[in-house]
């Protein structure tokens, strides 16, 4: 069986990701209610183009990808995320994409397809 494949692009503009301020930080005198982990990142990924995401450890690369993939829930996400020019709807996006988290362990005896299928 051959499944139809339609390539899609993803673009994001001025995306901000924040979490509730940890109680420990509030105890130390921080007055803000939210801790901003990613501030105003923008970019795009095109189908068929290998893209390298580079930065120092702790820069937020994994967090950014988790936000774009919809794996970060219950937090505060602002900005624009679009799939092929249309606003991203997580229910639809989850059905047309595959995403393996950084913590996933992949066996050398399993194909990339099977790893994506398992993670999806």
PDB file of N, CA and C in Angstrom, residues 32-86:
ATOM      1  N   UNK A  32       7.736  38.406  39.153  1.00  0.00           N
ATOM      2  CA  UNK A  32       6.990  38.029  37.953  1.00  0.00           C
ATOM      3  C   UNK A  32       6.244  36.710  38.177  1.00  0.00           C
ATOM      4  N   UNK A  33       5.121  36.556  37.471  1.00  0.00           N
ATOM      5  CA  UNK A  33       4.333  35.325  37.567  1.00  0.00           C
ATOM      6  C   UNK A  33       4.802  34.257  36.593  1.00  0.00           C
ATOM      7  N   UNK A  34       5.475  34.683  35.516  1.00  0.00           N
ATOM      8  CA  UNK A  34       5.911  33.737  34.484  1.00  0.00           C
ATOM      9  C   UNK A  34       7.415  33.838  34.251  1.00  0.00           C
ATOM     10  N   UNK A  35       8.006  32.676  33.953  1.00  0.00           N
ATOM     11  CA  UNK A  35       9.411  32.609  33.585  1.00  0.00           C
ATOM     12  C   UNK A  35       9.475  32.338  32.084  1.00  0.00           C
ATOM     13  N   UNK A  36       9.984  33.291  31.321  1.00  0.00           N
ATOM     14  CA  UNK A  36      10.062  33.155  29.865  1.00  0.00           C
ATOM     15  C   UNK A  36      11.296  32.324  29.520  1.00  0.00           C
ATOM     16  N   UNK A  37      11.074  31.169  28.866  1.00  0.00           N
ATOM     17  CA  UNK A  37      12.171  30.285  28.491  1.00  0.00           C
ATOM     18  C   UNK A  37      12.635  30.537  27.060  1.00  0.00           C
ATOM     19  N   UNK A  38      11.719  30.879  26.183  1.00  0.00           N
ATOM     20  CA  UNK A  38      12.050  31.222  24.793  1.00  0.00           C
ATOM     21  C   UNK A  38      11.372  32.539  24.468  1.00  0.00           C
ATOM     22  N   UNK A  39      12.137  33.482  23.953  1.00  0.00           N
ATOM     23  CA  UNK A  39      11.592  34.813  23.718  1.00  0.00           C
ATOM     24  C   UNK A  39      11.690  35.196  22.247  1.00  0.00           C
ATOM     25  N   UNK A  40      10.534  35.256  21.575  1.00  0.00           N
ATOM     26  CA  UNK A  40      10.435  35.826  20.238  1.00  0.00           C
ATOM     27  C   UNK A  40      11.242  35.135  19.155  1.00  0.00           C
ATOM     28  N   UNK A  41      11.215  33.815  19.075  1.00  0.00           N
ATOM     29  CA  UNK A  41      11.974  33.154  18.008  1.00  0.00           C
ATOM     30  C   UNK A  41      11.136  33.030  16.743  1.00  0.00           C
ATOM     31  N   UNK A  42      11.808  33.158  15.608  1.00  0.00           N
ATOM     32  CA  UNK A  42      11.151  33.113  14.302  1.00  0.00           C
ATOM     33  C   UNK A  42      11.986  32.263  13.355  1.00  0.00           C
ATOM     34  N   UNK A  43      11.334  31.696  12.349  1.00  0.00           N
ATOM     35  CA  UNK A  43      12.047  30.907  11.353  1.00  0.00           C
ATOM     36  C   UNK A  43      11.107  30.089  10.509  1.00  0.00           C
ATOM     37  N   UNK A  44      11.676  29.189   9.715  1.00  0.00           N
ATOM     38  CA  UNK A  44      10.864  28.333   8.841  1.00  0.00           C
ATOM     39  C   UNK A  44      11.658  27.081   8.492  1.00  0.00           C
ATOM     40  N   UNK A  45      10.932  26.000   8.286  1.00  0.00           N
ATOM     41  CA  UNK A  45      11.508  24.754   7.794  1.00  0.00           C
ATOM     42  C   UNK A  45      10.773  24.392   6.509  1.00  0.00           C
ATOM     43  N   UNK A  46      11.542  24.146   5.443  1.00  0.00           N
ATOM     44  CA  UNK A  46      10.951  23.803   4.155  1.00  0.00           C
ATOM     45  C   UNK A  46      11.095  22.310   3.905  1.00  0.00           C
ATOM     46  N   UNK A  47      10.113  21.708   3.240  1.00  0.00           N
ATOM     47  CA  UNK A  47      10.214  20.277   2.954  1.00  0.00           C
ATOM     48  C   UNK A  47      11.336  19.990   1.965  1.00  0.00           C
ATOM     49  N   UNK A  48      12.053  18.914   2.208  1.00  0.00           N
ATOM     50  CA  UNK A  48      13.125  18.508   1.310  1.00  0.00           C
ATOM     51  C   UNK A  48      14.426  19.255   1.495  1.00  0.00           C
ATOM     52  N   UNK A  49      14.481  20.122   2.500  1.00  0.00           N
ATOM     53  CA  UNK A  49      15.695  20.897   2.764  1.00  0.00           C
ATOM     54  C   UNK A  49      16.220  20.507   4.141  1.00  0.00           C
ATOM     55  N   UNK A  50      17.433  19.963   4.173  1.00  0.00           N
ATOM     56  CA  UNK A  50      18.040  19.606   5.444  1.00  0.00           C
ATOM     57  C   UNK A  50      18.395  20.881   6.194  1.00  0.00           C
ATOM     58  N   UNK A  51      17.935  20.984   7.418  1.00  0.00           N
ATOM     59  CA  UNK A  51      18.151  22.182   8.214  1.00  0.00           C
ATOM     60  C   UNK A  51      18.893  21.815   9.483  1.00  0.00           C
ATOM     61  N   UNK A  52      19.955  22.534   9.783  1.00  0.00           N
ATOM     62  CA  UNK A  52      20.715  22.312  11.009  1.00  0.00           C
ATOM     63  C   UNK A  52      20.296  23.339  12.043  1.00  0.00           C
ATOM     64  N   UNK A  53      19.979  22.867  13.213  1.00  0.00           N
ATOM     65  CA  UNK A  53      19.623  23.734  14.333  1.00  0.00           C
ATOM     66  C   UNK A  53      20.799  23.676  15.307  1.00  0.00           C
ATOM     67  N   UNK A  54      21.519  24.776  15.408  1.00  0.00           N
ATOM     68  CA  UNK A  54      22.764  24.765  16.170  1.00  0.00           C
ATOM     69  C   UNK A  54      22.726  25.790  17.290  1.00  0.00           C
ATOM     70  N   UNK A  55      23.449  25.480  18.358  1.00  0.00           N
ATOM     71  CA  UNK A  55      23.567  26.393  19.482  1.00  0.00           C
ATOM     72  C   UNK A  55      24.231  25.692  20.640  1.00  0.00           C
ATOM     73  N   UNK A  56      24.625  26.464  21.627  1.00  0.00           N
ATOM     74  CA  UNK A  56      25.298  25.907  22.790  1.00  0.00           C
ATOM     75  C   UNK A  56      24.302  25.105  23.628  1.00  0.00           C
ATOM     76  N   UNK A  57      24.831  24.248  24.468  1.00  0.00           N
ATOM     77  CA  UNK A  57      24.004  23.468  25.381  1.00  0.00           C
ATOM     78  C   UNK A  57      23.204  24.417  26.269  1.00  0.00           C
ATOM     79  N   UNK A  58      21.911  24.149  26.381  1.00  0.00           N
ATOM     80  CA  UNK A  58      21.055  24.997  27.204  1.00  0.00           C
ATOM     81  C   UNK A  58      20.460  26.185  26.479  1.00  0.00           C
ATOM     82  N   UNK A  59      20.700  26.303  25.178  1.00  0.00           N
ATOM     83  CA  UNK A  59      20.200  27.454  24.424  1.00  0.00           C
ATOM     84  C   UNK A  59      18.699  27.378  24.163  1.00  0.00           C
ATOM     85  N   UNK A  60      18.107  26.179  24.246  1.00  0.00           N
ATOM     86  CA  UNK A  60      16.667  26.040  24.035  1.00  0.00           C
ATOM     87  C   UNK A  60      16.292  25.359  22.736  1.00  0.00           C
ATOM     88  N   UNK A  61      17.229  24.684  22.086  1.00  0.00           N
ATOM     89  CA  UNK A  61      16.940  24.034  20.800  1.00  0.00           C
ATOM     90  C   UNK A  61      15.855  22.965  20.953  1.00  0.00           C
ATOM     91  N   UNK A  62      16.020  22.087  21.921  1.00  0.00           N
ATOM     92  CA  UNK A  62      15.040  21.021  22.142  1.00  0.00           C
ATOM     93  C   UNK A  62      13.707  21.590  22.588  1.00  0.00           C
ATOM     94  N   UNK A  63      13.737  22.569  23.462  1.00  0.00           N
ATOM     95  CA  UNK A  63      12.499  23.205  23.922  1.00  0.00           C
ATOM     96  C   UNK A  63      11.761  23.834  22.748  1.00  0.00           C
ATOM     97  N   UNK A  64      12.495  24.508  21.862  1.00  0.00           N
ATOM     98  CA  UNK A  64      11.871  25.123  20.687  1.00  0.00           C
ATOM     99  C   UNK A  64      11.186  24.067  19.824  1.00  0.00           C
ATOM    100  N   UNK A  65      11.879  22.965  19.546  1.00  0.00           N
ATOM    101  CA  UNK A  65      11.284  21.914  18.723  1.00  0.00           C
ATOM    102  C   UNK A  65      10.079  21.287  19.415  1.00  0.00           C
ATOM    103  N   UNK A  66      10.152  21.109  20.728  1.00  0.00           N
ATOM    104  CA  UNK A  66       9.014  20.570  21.474  1.00  0.00           C
ATOM    105  C   UNK A  66       7.812  21.508  21.397  1.00  0.00           C
ATOM    106  N   UNK A  67       8.050  22.812  21.479  1.00  0.00           N
ATOM    107  CA  UNK A  67       6.962  23.793  21.365  1.00  0.00           C
ATOM    108  C   UNK A  67       6.336  23.715  19.978  1.00  0.00           C
ATOM    109  N   UNK A  68       7.164  23.698  18.929  1.00  0.00           N
ATOM    110  CA  UNK A  68       6.646  23.647  17.562  1.00  0.00           C
ATOM    111  C   UNK A  68       5.874  22.356  17.307  1.00  0.00           C
ATOM    112  N   UNK A  69       6.322  21.250  17.903  1.00  0.00           N
ATOM    113  CA  UNK A  69       5.667  19.960  17.690  1.00  0.00           C
ATOM    114  C   UNK A  69       4.409  19.796  18.534  1.00  0.00           C
ATOM    115  N   UNK A  70       4.191  20.693  19.481  1.00  0.00           N
ATOM    116  CA  UNK A  70       3.000  20.585  20.327  1.00  0.00           C
ATOM    117  C   UNK A  70       3.207  19.665  21.510  1.00  0.00           C
ATOM    118  N   UNK A  71       4.445  19.374  21.860  1.00  0.00           N
ATOM    119  CA  UNK A  71       4.733  18.488  23.004  1.00  0.00           C
ATOM    120  C   UNK A  71       4.754  19.245  24.324  1.00  0.00           C
ATOM    121  N   UNK A  72       4.769  20.559  24.288  1.00  0.00           N
ATOM    122  CA  UNK A  72       4.734  21.369  25.503  1.00  0.00           C
ATOM    123  C   UNK A  72       3.304  21.854  25.685  1.00  0.00           C
ATOM    124  N   UNK A  73       2.610  21.300  26.646  1.00  0.00           N
ATOM    125  CA  UNK A  73       1.216  21.678  26.880  1.00  0.00           C
ATOM    126  C   UNK A  73       1.069  22.198  28.306  1.00  0.00           C
ATOM    127  N   UNK A  74       0.007  22.928  28.549  1.00  0.00           N
ATOM    128  CA  UNK A  74      -0.242  23.448  29.877  1.00  0.00           C
ATOM    129  C   UNK A  74       0.640  24.619  30.246  1.00  0.00           C
ATOM    130  N   UNK A  75       1.307  25.191  29.268  1.00  0.00           N
ATOM    131  CA  UNK A  75       2.171  26.337  29.499  1.00  0.00           C
ATOM    132  C   UNK A  75       1.629  27.517  28.690  1.00  0.00           C
ATOM    133  N   UNK A  76       2.448  28.535  28.532  1.00  0.00           N
ATOM    134  CA  UNK A  76       2.019  29.736  27.836  1.00  0.00           C
ATOM    135  C   UNK A  76       2.802  29.875  26.534  1.00  0.00           C
ATOM    136  N   UNK A  77       2.091  29.777  25.422  1.00  0.00           N
ATOM    137  CA  UNK A  77       2.713  29.900  24.111  1.00  0.00           C
ATOM    138  C   UNK A  77       2.024  31.028  23.363  1.00  0.00           C
ATOM    139  N   UNK A  78       2.806  31.976  22.901  1.00  0.00           N
ATOM    140  CA  UNK A  78       2.281  33.101  22.136  1.00  0.00           C
ATOM    141  C   UNK A  78       3.034  33.188  20.826  1.00  0.00           C
ATOM    142  N   UNK A  79       2.455  33.866  19.860  1.00  0.00           N
ATOM    143  CA  UNK A  79       3.094  34.031  18.565  1.00  0.00           C
ATOM    144  C   UNK A  79       2.353  33.255  17.497  1.00  0.00           C
ATOM    145  N   UNK A  80       2.957  33.168  16.335  1.00  0.00           N
ATOM    146  CA  UNK A  80       2.314  32.565  15.170  1.00  0.00           C
ATOM    147  C   UNK A  80       3.094  31.334  14.708  1.00  0.00           C
ATOM    148  N   UNK A  81       2.385  30.194  14.618  1.00  0.00           N
ATOM    149  CA  UNK A  81       2.955  28.976  14.044  1.00  0.00           C
ATOM    150  C   UNK A  81       2.027  28.563  12.908  1.00  0.00           C
ATOM    151  N   UNK A  82       2.598  28.441  11.698  1.00  0.00           N
ATOM    152  CA  UNK A  82       1.774  28.118  10.523  1.00  0.00           C
ATOM    153  C   UNK A  82       2.329  26.903   9.795  1.00  0.00           C
ATOM    154  N   UNK A  83       1.427  26.105   9.257  1.00  0.00           N
ATOM    155  CA  UNK A  83       1.767  24.953   8.440  1.00  0.00           C
ATOM    156  C   UNK A  83       1.316  25.273   7.020  1.00  0.00           C
ATOM    157  N   UNK A  84       2.274  25.365   6.115  1.00  0.00           N
ATOM    158  CA  UNK A  84       2.001  25.724   4.714  1.00  0.00           C
ATOM    159  C   UNK A  84       1.122  26.968   4.612  1.00  0.00           C
ATOM    160  N   UNK A  85       1.375  27.931   5.485  1.00  0.00           N
ATOM    161  CA  UNK A  85       0.664  29.204   5.436  1.00  0.00           C
ATOM    162  C   UNK A  85      -0.617  29.264   6.242  1.00  0.00           C
ATOM    163  N   UNK A  86      -1.067  28.140   6.797  1.00  0.00           N
ATOM    164  CA  UNK A  86      -2.303  28.107   7.576  1.00  0.00           C
ATOM    165  C   UNK A  86      -1.977  27.997   9.063  1.00  0.00           C
TER     166      UNK A  86
END
